[in-house]
mmCIF file of N, CA and C in Angstrom:
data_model
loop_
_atom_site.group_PDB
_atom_site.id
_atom_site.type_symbol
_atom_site.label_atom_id
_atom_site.label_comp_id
_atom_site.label_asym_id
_atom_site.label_seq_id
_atom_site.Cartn_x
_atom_site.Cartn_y
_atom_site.Cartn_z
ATOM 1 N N UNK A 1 128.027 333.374 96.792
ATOM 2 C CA UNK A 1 127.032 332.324 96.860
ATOM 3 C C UNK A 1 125.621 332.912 96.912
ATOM 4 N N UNK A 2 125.137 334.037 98.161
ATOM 5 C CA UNK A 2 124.274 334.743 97.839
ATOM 6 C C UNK A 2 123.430 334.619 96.511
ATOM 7 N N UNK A 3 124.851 335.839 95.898
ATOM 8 C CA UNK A 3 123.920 336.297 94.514
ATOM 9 C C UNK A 3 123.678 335.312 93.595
ATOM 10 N N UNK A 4 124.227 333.970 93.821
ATOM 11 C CA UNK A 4 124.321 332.852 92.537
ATOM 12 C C UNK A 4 122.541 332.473 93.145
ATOM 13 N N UNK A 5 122.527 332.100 94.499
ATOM 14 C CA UNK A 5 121.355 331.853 94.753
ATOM 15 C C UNK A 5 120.766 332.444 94.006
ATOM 16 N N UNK A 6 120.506 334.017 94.260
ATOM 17 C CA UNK A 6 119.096 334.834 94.577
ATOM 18 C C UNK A 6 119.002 334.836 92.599
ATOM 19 N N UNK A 7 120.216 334.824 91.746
ATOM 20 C CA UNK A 7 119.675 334.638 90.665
ATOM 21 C C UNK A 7 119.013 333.376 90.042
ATOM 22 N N UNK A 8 119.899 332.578 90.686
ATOM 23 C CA UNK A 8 119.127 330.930 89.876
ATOM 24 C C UNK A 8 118.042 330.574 90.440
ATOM 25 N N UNK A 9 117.416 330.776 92.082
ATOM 26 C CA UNK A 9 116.534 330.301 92.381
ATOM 27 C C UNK A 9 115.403 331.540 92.832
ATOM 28 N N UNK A 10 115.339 332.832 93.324
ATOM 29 C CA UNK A 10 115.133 333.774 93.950
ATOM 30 C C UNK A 10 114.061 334.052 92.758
ATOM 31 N N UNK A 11 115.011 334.600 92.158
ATOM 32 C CA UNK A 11 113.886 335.341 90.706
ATOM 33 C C UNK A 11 112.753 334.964 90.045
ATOM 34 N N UNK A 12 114.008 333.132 90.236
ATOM 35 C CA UNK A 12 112.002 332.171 89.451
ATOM 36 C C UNK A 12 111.441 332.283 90.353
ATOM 37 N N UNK A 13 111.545 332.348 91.582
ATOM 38 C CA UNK A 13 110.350 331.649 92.626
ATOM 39 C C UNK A 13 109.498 332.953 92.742
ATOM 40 N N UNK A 14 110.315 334.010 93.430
ATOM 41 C CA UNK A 14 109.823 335.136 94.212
ATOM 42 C C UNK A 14 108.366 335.479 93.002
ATOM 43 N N UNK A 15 106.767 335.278 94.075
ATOM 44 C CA UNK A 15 105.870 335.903 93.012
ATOM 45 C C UNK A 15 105.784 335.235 92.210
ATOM 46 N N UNK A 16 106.154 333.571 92.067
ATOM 47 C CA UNK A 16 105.784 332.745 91.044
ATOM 48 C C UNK A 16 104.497 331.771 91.955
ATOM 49 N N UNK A 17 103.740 331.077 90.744
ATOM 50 C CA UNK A 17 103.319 329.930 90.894
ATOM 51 C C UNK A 17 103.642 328.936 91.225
ATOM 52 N N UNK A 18 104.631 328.082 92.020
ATOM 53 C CA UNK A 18 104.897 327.196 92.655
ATOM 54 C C UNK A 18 104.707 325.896 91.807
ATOM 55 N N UNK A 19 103.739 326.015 91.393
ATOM 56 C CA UNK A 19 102.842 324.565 90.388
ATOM 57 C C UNK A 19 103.457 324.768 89.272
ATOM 58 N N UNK A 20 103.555 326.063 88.614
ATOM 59 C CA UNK A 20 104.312 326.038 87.341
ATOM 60 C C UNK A 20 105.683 325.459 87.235
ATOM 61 N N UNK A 21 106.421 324.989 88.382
ATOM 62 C CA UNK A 21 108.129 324.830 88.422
ATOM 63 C C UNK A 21 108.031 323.175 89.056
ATOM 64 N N UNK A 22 106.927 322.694 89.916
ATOM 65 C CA UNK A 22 106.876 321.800 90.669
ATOM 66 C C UNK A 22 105.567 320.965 90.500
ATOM 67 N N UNK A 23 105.225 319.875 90.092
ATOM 68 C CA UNK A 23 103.904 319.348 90.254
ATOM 69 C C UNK A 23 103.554 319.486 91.430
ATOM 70 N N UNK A 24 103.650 318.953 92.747
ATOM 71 C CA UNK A 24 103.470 318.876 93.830
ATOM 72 C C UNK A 24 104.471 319.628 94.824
ATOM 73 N N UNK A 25 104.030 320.914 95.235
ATOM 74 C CA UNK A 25 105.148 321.733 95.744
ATOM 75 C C UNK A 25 105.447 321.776 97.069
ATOM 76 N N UNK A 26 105.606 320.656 97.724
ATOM 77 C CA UNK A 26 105.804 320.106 99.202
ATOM 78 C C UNK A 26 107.361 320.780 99.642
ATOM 79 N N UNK A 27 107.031 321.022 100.603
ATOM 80 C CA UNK A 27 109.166 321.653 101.040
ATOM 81 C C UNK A 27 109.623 320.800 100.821
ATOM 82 N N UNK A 28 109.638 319.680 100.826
ATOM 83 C CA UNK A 28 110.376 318.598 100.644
ATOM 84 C C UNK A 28 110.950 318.542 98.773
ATOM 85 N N UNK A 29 109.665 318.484 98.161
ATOM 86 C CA UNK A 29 110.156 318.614 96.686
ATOM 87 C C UNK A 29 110.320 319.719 96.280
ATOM 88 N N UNK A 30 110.155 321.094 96.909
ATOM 89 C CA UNK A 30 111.142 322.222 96.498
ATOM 90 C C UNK A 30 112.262 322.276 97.178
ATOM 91 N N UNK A 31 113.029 321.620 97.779
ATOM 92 C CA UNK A 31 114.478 321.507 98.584
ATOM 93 C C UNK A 31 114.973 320.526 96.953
ATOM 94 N N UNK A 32 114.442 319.567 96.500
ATOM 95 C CA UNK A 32 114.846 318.722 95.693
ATOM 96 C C UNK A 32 114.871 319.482 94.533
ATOM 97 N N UNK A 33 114.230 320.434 94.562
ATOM 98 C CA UNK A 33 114.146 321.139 93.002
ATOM 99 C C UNK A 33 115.278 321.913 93.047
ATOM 100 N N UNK A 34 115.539 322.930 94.040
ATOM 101 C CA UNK A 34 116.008 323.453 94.095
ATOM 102 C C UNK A 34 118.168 323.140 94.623
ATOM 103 N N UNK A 35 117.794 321.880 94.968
ATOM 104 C CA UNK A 35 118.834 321.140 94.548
ATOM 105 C C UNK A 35 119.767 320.876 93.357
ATOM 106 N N UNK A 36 118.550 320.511 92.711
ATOM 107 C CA UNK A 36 118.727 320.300 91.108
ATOM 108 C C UNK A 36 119.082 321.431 90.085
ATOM 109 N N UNK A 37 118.507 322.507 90.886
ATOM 110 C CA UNK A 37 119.161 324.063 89.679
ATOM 111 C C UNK A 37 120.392 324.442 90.540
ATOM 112 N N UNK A 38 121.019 323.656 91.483
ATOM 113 C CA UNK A 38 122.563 324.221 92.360
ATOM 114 C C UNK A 38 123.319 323.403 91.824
ATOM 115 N N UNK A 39 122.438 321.598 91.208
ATOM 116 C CA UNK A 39 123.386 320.962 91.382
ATOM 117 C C UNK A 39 125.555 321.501 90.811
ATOM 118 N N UNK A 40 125.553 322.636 90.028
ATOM 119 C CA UNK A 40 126.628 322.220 89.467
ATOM 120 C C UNK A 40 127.686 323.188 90.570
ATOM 121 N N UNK A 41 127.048 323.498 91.698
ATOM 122 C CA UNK A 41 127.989 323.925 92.761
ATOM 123 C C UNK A 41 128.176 323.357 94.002
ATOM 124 N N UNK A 42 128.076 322.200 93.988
ATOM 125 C CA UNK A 42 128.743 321.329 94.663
ATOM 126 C C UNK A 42 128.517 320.992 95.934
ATOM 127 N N UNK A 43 126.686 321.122 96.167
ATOM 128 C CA UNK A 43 126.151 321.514 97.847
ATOM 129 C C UNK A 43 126.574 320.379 98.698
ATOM 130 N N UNK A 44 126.659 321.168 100.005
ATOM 131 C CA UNK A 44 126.839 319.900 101.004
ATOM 132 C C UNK A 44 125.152 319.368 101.735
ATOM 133 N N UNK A 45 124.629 320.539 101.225
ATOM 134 C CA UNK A 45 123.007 320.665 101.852
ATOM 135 C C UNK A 45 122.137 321.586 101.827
ATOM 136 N N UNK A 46 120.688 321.444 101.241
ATOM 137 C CA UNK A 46 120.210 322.797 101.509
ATOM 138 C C UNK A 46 119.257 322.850 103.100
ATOM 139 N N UNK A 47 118.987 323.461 103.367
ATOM 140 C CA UNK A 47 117.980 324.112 104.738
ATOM 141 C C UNK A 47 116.693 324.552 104.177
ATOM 142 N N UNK A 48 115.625 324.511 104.241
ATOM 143 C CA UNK A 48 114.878 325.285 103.748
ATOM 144 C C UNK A 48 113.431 325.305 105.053
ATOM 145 N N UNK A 49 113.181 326.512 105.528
ATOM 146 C CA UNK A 49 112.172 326.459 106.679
ATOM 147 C C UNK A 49 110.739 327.355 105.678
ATOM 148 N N UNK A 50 109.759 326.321 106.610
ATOM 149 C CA UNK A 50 108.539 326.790 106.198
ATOM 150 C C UNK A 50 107.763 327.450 107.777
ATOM 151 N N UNK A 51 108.151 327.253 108.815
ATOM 152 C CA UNK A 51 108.077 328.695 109.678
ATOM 153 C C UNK A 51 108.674 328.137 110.604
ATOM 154 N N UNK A 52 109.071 329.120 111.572
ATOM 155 C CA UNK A 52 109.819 328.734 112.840
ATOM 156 C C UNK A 52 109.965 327.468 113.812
ATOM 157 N N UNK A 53 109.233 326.800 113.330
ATOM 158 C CA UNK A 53 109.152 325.403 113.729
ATOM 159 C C UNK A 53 109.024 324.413 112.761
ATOM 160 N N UNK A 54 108.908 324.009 111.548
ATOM 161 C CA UNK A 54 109.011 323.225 110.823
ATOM 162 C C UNK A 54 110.119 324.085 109.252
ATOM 163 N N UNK A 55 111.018 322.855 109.380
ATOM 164 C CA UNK A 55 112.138 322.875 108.585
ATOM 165 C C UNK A 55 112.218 321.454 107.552
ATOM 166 N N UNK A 56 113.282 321.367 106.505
ATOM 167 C CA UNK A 56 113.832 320.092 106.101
ATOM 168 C C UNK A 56 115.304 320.714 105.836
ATOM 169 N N UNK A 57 115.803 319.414 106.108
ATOM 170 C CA UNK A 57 117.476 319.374 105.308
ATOM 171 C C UNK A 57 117.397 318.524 104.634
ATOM 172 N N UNK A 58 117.920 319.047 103.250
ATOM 173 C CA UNK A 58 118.192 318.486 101.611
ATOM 174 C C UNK A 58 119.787 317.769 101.886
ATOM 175 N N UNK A 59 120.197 316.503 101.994
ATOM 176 C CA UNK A 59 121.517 316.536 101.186
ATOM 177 C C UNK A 59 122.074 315.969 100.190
ATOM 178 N N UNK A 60 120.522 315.544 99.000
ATOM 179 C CA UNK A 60 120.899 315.124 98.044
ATOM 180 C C UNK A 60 120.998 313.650 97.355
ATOM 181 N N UNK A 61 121.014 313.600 96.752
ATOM 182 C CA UNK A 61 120.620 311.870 96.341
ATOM 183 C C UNK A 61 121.898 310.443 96.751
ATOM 184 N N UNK A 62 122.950 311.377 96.626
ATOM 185 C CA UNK A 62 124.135 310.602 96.587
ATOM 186 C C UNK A 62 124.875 310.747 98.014
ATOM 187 N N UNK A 63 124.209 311.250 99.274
ATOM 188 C CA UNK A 63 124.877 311.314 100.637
ATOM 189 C C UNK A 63 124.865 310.340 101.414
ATOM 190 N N UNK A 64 126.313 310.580 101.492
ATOM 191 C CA UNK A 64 126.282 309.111 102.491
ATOM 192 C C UNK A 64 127.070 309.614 104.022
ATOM 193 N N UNK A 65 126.508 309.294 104.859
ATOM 194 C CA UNK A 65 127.148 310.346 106.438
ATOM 195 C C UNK A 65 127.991 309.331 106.688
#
């Protein structure tokens, strides 16, 4: 899972422009983006922290708890 990450999402991002992949690059709509390049592995959720105190959890358009 790792390496599927660090290739599909890692490579574009790391040292990219943010704006080039995202109009508005809020954690919120890079959890959604980055949703969208996993979608075909079957997430239950992503995590994504912007520092030790502020986080979001992604689980996707179709979750229902």
């Amino acid at each position: 899972m790792q390496e599927i990450v660090n290739d599909i999402i890692i490579k574009k991002l790391d040292h990219s422009f943010l704006n080039d992949f995202i109009t508005q690059p809020t954690l919120e709509n890079l959890a959604v983006w980055i949703w969208n390049e996993l979608v075909d592995m079957e997430l239950y959720e992503i995590k994504l922290w912007e520092s030790e105190t502020s986080s979001i959890i992604y689980r996707g358009p179709n979750f229902k708890p």
